[in-house]
CSV table of N, CA and C in Angstrom, one decimal:
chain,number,residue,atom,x,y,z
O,1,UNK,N,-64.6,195.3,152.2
O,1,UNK,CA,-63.6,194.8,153.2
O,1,UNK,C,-63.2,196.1,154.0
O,2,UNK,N,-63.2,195.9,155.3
O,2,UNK,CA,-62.8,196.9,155.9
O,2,UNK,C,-61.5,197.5,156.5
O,3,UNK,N,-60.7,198.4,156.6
O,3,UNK,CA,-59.5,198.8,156.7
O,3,UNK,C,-58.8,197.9,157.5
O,4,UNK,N,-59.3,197.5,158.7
O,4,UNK,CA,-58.1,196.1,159.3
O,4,UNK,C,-58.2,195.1,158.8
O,5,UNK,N,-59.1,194.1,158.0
O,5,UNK,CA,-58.7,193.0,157.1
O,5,UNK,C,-57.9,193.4,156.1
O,6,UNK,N,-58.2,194.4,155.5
O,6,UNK,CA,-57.0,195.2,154.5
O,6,UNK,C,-55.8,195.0,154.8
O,7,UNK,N,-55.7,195.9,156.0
O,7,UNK,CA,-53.9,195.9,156.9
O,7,UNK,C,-53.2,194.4,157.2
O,8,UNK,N,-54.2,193.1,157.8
O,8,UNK,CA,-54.2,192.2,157.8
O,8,UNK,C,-53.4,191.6,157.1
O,9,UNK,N,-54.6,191.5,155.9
O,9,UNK,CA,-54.0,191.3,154.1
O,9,UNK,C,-52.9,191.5,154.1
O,10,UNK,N,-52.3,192.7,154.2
O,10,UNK,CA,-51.1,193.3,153.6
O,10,UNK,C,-50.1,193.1,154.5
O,11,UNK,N,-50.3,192.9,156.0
O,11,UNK,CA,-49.1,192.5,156.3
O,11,UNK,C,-48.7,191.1,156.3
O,12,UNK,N,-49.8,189.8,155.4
O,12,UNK,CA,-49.8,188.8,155.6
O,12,UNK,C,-48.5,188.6,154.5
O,13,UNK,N,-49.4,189.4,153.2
O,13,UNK,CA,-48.7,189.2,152.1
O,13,UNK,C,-47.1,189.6,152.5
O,14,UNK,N,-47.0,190.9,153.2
O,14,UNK,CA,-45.7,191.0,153.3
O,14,UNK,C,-44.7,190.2,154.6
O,15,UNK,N,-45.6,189.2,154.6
O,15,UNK,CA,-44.7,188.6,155.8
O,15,UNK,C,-44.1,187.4,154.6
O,16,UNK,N,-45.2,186.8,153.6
O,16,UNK,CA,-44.7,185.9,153.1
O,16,UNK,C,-44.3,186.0,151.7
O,17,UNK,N,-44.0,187.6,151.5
O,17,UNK,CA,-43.2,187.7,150.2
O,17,UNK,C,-42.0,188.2,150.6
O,18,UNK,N,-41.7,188.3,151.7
O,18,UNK,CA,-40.1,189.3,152.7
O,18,UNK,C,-39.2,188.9,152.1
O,19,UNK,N,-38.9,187.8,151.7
O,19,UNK,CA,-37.3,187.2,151.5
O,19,UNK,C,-37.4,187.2,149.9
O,20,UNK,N,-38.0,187.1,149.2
O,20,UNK,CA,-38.2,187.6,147.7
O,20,UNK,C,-38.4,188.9,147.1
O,21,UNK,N,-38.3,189.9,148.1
O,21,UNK,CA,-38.6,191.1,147.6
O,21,UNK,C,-37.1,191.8,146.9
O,22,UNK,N,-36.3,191.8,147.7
O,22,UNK,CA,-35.2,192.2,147.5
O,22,UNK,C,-34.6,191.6,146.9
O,23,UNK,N,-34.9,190.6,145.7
O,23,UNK,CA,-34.1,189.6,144.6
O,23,UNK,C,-34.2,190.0,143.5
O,24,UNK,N,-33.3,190.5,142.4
O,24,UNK,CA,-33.7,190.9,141.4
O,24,UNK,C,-34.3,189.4,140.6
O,25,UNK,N,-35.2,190.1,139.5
O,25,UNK,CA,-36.1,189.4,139.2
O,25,UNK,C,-34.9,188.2,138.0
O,26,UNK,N,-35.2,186.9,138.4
O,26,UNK,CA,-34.1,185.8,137.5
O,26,UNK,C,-33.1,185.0,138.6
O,27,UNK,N,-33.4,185.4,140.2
O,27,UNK,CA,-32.7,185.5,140.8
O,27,UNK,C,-33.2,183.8,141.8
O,28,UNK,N,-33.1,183.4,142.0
O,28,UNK,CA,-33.2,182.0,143.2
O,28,UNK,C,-32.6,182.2,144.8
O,29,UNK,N,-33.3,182.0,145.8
O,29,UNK,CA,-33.1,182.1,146.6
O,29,UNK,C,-32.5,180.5,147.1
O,30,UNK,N,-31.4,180.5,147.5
O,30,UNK,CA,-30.5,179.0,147.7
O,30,UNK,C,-29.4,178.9,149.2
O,31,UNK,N,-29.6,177.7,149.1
O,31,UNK,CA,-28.0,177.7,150.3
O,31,UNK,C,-27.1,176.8,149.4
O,32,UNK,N,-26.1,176.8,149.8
O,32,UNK,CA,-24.6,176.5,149.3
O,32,UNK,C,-24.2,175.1,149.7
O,33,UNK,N,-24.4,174.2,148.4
O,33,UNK,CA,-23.1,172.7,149.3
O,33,UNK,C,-22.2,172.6,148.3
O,34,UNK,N,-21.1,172.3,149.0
O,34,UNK,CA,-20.0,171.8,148.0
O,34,UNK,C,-19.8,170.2,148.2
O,35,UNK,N,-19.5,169.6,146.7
O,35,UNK,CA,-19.5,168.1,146.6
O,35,UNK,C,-17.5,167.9,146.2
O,36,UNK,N,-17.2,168.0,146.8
O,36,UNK,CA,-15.6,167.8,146.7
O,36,UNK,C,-14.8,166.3,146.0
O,37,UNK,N,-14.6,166.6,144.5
O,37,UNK,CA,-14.3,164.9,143.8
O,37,UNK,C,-12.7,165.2,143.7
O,38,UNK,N,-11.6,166.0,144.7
O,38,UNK,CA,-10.4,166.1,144.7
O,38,UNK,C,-10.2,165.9,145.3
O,39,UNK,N,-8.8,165.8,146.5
O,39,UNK,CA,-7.8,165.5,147.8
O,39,UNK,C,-7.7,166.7,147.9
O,40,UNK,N,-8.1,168.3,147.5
O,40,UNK,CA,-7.8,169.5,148.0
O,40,UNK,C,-8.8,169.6,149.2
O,41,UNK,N,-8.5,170.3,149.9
O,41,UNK,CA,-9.3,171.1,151.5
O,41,UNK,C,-9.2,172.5,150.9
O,42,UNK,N,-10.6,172.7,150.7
O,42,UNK,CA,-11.3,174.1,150.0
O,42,UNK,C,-11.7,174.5,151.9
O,43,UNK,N,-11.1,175.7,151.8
O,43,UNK,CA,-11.5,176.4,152.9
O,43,UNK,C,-12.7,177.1,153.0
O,44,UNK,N,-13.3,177.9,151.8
O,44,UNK,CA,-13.9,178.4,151.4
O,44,UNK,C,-14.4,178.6,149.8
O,45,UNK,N,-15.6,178.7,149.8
O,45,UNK,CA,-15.7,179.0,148.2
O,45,UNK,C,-17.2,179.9,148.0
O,46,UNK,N,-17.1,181.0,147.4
O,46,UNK,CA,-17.7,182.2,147.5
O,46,UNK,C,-18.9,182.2,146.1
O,47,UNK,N,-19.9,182.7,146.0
O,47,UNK,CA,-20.9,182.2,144.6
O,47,UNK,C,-20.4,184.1,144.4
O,48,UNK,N,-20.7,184.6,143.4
O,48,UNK,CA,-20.6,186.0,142.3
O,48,UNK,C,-21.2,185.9,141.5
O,49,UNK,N,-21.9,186.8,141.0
O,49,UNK,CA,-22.3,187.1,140.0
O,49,UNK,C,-21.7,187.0,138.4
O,50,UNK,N,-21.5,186.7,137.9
O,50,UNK,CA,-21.1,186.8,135.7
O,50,UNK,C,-20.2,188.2,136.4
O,51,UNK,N,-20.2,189.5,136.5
O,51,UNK,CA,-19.6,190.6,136.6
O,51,UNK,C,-18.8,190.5,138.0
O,52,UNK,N,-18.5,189.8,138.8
O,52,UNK,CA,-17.9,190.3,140.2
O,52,UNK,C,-18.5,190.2,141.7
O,53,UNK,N,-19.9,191.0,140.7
O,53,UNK,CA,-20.8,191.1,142.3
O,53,UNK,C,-20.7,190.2,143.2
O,54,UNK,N,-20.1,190.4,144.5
O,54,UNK,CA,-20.7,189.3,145.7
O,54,UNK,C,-22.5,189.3,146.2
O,55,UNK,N,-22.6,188.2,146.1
O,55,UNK,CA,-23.8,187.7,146.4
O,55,UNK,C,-24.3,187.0,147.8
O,56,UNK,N,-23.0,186.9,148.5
O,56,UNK,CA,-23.4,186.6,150.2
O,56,UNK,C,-23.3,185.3,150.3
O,57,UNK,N,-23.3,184.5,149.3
O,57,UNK,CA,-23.6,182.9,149.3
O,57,UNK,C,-21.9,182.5,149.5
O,58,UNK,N,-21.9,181.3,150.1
O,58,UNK,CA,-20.9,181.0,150.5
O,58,UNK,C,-20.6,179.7,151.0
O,59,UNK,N,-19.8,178.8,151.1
O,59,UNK,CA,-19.9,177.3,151.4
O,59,UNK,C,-18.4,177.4,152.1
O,60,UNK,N,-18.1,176.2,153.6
O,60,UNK,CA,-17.1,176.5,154.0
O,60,UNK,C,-16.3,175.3,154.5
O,61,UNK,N,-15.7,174.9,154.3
O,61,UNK,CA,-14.6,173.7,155.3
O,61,UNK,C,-15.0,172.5,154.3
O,62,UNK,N,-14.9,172.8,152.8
O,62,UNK,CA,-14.8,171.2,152.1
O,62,UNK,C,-14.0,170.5,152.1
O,63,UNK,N,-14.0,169.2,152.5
O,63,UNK,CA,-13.2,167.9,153.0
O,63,UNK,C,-12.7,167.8,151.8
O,64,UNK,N,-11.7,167.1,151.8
O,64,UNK,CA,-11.1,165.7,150.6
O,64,UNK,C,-12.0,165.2,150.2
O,65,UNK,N,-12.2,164.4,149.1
O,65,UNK,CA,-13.0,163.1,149.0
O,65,UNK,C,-12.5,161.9,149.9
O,66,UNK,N,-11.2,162.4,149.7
O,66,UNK,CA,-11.2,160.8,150.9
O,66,UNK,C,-11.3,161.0,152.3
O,67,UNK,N,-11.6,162.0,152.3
O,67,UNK,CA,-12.3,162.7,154.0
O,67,UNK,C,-14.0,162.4,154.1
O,68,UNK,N,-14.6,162.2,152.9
O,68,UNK,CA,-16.2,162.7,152.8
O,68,UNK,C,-16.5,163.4,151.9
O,69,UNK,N,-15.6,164.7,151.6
O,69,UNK,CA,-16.0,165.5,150.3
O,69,UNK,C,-17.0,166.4,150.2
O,70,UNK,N,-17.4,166.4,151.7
O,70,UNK,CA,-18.1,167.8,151.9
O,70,UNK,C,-18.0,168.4,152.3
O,71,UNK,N,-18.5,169.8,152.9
O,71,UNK,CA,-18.7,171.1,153.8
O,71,UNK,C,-19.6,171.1,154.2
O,72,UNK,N,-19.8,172.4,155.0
O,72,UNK,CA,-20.5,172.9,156.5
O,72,UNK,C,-21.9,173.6,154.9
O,73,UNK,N,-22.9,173.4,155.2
O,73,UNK,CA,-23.8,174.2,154.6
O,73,UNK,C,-24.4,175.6,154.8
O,74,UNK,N,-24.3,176.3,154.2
O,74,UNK,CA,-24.2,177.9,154.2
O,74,UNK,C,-25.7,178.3,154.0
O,75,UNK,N,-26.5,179.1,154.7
O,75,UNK,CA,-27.7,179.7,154.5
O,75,UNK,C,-28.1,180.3,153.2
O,76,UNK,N,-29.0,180.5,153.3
O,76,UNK,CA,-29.4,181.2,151.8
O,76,UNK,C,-29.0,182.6,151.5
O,77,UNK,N,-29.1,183.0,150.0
O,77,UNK,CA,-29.1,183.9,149.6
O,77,UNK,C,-29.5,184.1,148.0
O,78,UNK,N,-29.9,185.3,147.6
O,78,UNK,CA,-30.4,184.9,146.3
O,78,UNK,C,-29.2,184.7,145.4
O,79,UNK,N,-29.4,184.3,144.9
O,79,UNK,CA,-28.2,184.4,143.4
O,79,UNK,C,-28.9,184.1,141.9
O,80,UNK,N,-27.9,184.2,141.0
O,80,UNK,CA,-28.5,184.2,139.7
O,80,UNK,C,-29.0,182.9,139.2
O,81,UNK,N,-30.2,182.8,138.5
O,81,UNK,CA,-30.9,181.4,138.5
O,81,UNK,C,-30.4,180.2,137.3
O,82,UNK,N,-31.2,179.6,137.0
O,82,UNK,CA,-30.6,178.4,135.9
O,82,UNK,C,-30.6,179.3,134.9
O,83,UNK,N,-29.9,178.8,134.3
O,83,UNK,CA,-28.8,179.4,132.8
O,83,UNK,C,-28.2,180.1,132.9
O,84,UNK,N,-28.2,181.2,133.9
O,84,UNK,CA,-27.6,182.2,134.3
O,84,UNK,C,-26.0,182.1,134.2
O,85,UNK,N,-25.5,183.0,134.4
O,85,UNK,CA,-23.5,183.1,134.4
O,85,UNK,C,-23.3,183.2,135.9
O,86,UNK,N,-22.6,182.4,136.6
O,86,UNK,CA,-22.1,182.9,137.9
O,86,UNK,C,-20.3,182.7,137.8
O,87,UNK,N,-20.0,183.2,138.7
O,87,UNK,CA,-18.7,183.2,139.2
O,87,UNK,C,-18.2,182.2,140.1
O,88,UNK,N,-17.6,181.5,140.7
O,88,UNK,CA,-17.6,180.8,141.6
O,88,UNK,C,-15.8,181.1,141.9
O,89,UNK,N,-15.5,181.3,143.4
O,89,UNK,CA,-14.5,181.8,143.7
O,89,UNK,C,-14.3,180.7,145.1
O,90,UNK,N,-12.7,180.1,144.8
O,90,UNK,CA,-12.5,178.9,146.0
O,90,UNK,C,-11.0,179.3,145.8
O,91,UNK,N,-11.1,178.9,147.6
O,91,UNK,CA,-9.5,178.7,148.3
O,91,UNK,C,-9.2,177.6,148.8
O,92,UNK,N,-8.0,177.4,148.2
O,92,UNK,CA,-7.4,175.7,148.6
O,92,UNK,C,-6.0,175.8,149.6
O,93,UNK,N,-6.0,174.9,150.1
O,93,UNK,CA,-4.5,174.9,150.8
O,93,UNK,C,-4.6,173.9,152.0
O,94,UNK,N,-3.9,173.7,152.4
O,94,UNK,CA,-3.7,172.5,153.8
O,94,UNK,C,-4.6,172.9,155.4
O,95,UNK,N,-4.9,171.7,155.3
O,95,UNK,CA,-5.8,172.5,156.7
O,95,UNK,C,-5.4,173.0,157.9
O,96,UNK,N,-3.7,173.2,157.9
O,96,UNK,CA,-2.7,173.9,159.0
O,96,UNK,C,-2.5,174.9,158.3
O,97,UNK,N,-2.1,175.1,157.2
O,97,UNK,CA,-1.7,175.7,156.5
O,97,UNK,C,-1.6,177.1,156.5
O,98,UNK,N,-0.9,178.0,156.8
O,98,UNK,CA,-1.0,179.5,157.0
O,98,UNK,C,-2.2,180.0,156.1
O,99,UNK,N,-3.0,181.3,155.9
O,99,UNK,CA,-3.5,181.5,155.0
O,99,UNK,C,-2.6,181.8,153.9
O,100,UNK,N,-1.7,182.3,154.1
O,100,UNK,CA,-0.3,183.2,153.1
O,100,UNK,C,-0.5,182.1,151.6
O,101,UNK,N,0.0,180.6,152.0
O,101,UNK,CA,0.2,179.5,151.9
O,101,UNK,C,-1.1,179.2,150.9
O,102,UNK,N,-2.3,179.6,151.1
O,102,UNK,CA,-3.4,178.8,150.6
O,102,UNK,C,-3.3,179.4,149.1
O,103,UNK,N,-4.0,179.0,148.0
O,103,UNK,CA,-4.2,179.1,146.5
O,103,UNK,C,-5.9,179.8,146.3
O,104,UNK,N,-5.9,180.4,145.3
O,104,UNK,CA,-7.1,181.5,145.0
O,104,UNK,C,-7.4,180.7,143.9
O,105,UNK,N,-8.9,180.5,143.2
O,105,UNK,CA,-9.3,180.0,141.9
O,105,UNK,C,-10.7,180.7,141.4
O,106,UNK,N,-10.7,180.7,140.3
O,106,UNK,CA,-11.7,181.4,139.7
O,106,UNK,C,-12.6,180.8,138.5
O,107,UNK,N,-13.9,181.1,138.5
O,107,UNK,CA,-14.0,180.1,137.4
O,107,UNK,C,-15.2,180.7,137.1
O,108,UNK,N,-16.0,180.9,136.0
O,108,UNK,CA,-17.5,181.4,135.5
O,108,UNK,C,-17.7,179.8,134.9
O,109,UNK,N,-19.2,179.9,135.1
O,109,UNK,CA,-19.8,178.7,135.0
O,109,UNK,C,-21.4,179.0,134.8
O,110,UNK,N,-22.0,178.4,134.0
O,110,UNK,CA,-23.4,178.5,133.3
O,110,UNK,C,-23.9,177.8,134.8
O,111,UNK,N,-25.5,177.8,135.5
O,111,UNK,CA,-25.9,177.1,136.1
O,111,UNK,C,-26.8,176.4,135.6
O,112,UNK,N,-27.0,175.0,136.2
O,112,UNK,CA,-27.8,173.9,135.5
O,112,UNK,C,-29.2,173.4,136.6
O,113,UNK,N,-29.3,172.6,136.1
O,113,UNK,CA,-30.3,172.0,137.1
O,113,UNK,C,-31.7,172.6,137.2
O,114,UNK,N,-32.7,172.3,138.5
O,114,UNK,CA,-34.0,172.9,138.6
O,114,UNK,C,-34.1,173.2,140.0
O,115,UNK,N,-35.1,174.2,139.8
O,115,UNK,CA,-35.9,174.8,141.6
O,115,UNK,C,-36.6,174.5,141.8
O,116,UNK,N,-37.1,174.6,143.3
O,116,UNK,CA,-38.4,174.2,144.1
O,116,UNK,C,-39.5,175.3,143.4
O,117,UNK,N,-40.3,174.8,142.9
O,117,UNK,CA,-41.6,175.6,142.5
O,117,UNK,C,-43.0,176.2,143.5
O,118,UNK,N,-42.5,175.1,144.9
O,118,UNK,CA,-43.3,175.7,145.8
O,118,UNK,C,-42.7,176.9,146.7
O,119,UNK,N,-43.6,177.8,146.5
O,119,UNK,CA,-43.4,179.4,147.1
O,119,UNK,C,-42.7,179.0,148.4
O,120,UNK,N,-42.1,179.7,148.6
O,120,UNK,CA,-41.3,179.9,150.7
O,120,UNK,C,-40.1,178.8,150.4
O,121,UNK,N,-39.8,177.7,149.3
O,121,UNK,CA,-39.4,176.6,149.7
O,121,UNK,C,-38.0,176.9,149.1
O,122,UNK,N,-37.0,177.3,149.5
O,122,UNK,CA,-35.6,177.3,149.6
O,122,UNK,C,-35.0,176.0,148.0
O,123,UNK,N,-34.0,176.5,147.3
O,123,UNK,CA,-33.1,175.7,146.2
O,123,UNK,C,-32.0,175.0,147.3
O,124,UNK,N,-31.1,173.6,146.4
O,124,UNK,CA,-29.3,173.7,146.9
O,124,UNK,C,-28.8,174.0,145.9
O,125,UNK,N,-27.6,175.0,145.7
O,125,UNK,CA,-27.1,174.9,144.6
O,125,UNK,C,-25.5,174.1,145.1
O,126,UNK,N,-25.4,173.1,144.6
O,126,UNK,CA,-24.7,172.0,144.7
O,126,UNK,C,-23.8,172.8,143.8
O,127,UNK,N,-22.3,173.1,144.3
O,127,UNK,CA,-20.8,173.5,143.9
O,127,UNK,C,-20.0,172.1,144.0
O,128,UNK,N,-20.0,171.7,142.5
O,128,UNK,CA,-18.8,170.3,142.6
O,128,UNK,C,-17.5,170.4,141.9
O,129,UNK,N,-16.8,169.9,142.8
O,129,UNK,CA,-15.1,170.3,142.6
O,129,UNK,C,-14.6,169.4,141.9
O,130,UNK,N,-14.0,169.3,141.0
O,130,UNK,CA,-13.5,168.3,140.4
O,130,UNK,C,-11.4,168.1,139.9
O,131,UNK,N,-11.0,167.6,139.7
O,131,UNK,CA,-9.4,167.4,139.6
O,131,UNK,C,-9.3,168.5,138.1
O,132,UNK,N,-8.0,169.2,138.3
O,132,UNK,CA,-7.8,170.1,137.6
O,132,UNK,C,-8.4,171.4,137.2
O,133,UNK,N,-9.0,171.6,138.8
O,133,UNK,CA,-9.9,173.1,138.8
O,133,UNK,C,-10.9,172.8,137.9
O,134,UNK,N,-11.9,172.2,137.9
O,134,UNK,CA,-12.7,172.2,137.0
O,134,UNK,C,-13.9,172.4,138.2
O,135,UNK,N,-15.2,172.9,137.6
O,135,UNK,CA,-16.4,173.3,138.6
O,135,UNK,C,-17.8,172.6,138.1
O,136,UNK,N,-18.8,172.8,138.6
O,136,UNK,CA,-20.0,172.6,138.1
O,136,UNK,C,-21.0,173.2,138.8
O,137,UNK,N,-22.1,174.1,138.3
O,137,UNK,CA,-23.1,174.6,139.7
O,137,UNK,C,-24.0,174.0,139.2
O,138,UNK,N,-24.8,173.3,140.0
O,138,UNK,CA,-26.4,172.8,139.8
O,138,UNK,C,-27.5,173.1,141.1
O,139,UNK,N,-28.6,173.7,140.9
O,139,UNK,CA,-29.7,173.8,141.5
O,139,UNK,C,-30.1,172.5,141.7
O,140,UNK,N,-30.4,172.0,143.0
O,140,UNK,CA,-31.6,171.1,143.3
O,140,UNK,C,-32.9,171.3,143.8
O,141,UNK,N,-33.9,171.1,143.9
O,141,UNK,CA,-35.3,171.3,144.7
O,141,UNK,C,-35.3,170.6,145.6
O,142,UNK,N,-35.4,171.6,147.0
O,142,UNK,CA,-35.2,170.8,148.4
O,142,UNK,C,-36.6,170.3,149.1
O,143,UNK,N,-37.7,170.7,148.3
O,143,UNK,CA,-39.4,170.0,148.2
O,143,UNK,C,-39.3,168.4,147.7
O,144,UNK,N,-38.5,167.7,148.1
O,144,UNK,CA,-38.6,166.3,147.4
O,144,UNK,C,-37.8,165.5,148.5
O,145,UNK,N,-37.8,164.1,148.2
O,145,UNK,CA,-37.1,163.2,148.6
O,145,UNK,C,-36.2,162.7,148.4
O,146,UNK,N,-34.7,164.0,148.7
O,146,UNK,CA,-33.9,163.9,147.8
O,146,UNK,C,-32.9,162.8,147.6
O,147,UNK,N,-33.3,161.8,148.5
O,147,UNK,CA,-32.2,159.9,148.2
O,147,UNK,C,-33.3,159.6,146.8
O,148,UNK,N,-34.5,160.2,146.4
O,148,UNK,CA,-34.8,159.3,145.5
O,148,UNK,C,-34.0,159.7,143.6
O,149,UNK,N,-33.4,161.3,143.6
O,149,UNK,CA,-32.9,162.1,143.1
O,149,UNK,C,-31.7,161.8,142.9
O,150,UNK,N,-31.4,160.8,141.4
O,150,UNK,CA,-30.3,160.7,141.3
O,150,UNK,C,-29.0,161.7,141.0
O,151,UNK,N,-29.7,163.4,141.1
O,151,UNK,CA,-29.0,164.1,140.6
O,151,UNK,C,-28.1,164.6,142.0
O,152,UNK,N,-28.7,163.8,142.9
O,152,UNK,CA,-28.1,163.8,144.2
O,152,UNK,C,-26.8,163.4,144.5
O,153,UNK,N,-25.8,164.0,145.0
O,153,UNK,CA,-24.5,163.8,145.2
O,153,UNK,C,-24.3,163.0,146.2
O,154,UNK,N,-24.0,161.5,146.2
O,154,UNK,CA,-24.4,160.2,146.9
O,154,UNK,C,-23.1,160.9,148.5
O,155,UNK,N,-22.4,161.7,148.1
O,155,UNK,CA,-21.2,162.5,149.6
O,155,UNK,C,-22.0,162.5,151.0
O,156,UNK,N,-23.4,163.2,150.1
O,156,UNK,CA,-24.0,163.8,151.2
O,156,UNK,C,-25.7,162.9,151.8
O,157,UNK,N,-24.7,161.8,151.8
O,157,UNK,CA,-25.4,160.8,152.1
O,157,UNK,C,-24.2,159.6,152.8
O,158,UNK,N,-22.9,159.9,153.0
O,158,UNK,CA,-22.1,158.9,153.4
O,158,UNK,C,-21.5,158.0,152.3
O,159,UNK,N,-21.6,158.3,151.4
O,159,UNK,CA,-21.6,157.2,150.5
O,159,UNK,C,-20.0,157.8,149.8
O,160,UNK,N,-19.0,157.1,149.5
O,160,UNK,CA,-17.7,158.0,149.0
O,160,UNK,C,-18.2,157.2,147.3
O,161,UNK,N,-19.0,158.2,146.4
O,161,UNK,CA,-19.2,157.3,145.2
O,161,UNK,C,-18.6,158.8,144.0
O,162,UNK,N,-17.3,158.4,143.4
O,162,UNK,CA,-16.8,159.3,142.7
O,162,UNK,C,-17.9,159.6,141.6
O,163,UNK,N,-17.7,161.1,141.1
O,163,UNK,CA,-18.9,161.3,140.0
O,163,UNK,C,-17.9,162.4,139.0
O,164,UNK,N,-17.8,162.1,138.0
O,164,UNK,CA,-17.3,163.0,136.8
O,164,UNK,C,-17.8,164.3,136.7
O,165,UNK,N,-17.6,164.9,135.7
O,165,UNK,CA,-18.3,166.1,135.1
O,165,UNK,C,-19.1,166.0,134.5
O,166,UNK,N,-20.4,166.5,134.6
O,166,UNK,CA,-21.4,166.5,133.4
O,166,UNK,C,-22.6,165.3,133.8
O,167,UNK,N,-22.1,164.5,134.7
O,167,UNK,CA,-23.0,163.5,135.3
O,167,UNK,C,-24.1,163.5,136.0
């Protein structure tokens, strides 16, 4: 093989390993939705690492449930993978509401669920809110048809269908 199929090669590979290079290894590359099963308006809510680390991941403007119960979807970033420890960090308060005014919550949480196994193909990690600060993180695989996926959060389909913990 000669030096420019070589160079080729190598810039192919590095065009389509770019976004996985800089991930420590255990890490999922994901975007952020939040499934909202309270009347709070989460302004924001931040993914961290088990130790603190910010991780860039982030979900923003979750509705009520009796609003819809969802947010604006946040681009990817890697974060820690299934079984892993994450942090999950959410602000609550009224949607006029001064920031002064708004509430801080914190919560470590094991993550569940599965990833997309096809290379290039982006996770969701689905953040669900539940009554009395309670949380849940689950990975989905966004390689599928995800109305056929009951682990699908029926919000983000129009549907106002309450879902517990652990469901």
């Amino acid at each position: 093989m000669d030096t420019k199929r070589i160079g080729a090669v190598c810039a192919m590979l590095t065009a389509l390993c770019g976004c996985a290079t800089g991930a420590p290894r255990g890490y999922v590359n994901a975007e952020a939705w939040g499934a909202n099963y309270t009347e709070d308006y989460i302004h924001q809510f931040a993914i961290e690492t088990a130790d603190g680390q910010e991780t860039q991941l982030e979900g923003v403007q979750v509705k009520p449930f009796s609003n819809g119960g969802t947010g604006g979807v946040e681009c990817g970033s890697p974060i820690p993978g299934v079984g892993q420890m994450i942090r999950i960090v959410w602000r609550v308060g009224g949607y006029n509401e001064p920031d002064e005014l708004w509430k801080t919550y914190s919560k470590a949480v094991r993550v569940t669920g599965t990833i997309s196994k096809r290379a290039g193909m982006q996770s969701a990690l689905i953040v669900r809110f539940f009554p009395e600060h309670e949380i849940e993180a689950e990975f989905v695989p966004m390689d599928r048809d995800a109305r056929a996926n009951i682990r699908d959060d029926q919000l983000f389909y129009g549907r106002r269908v309450m879902r517990q913990m652990g469901e």
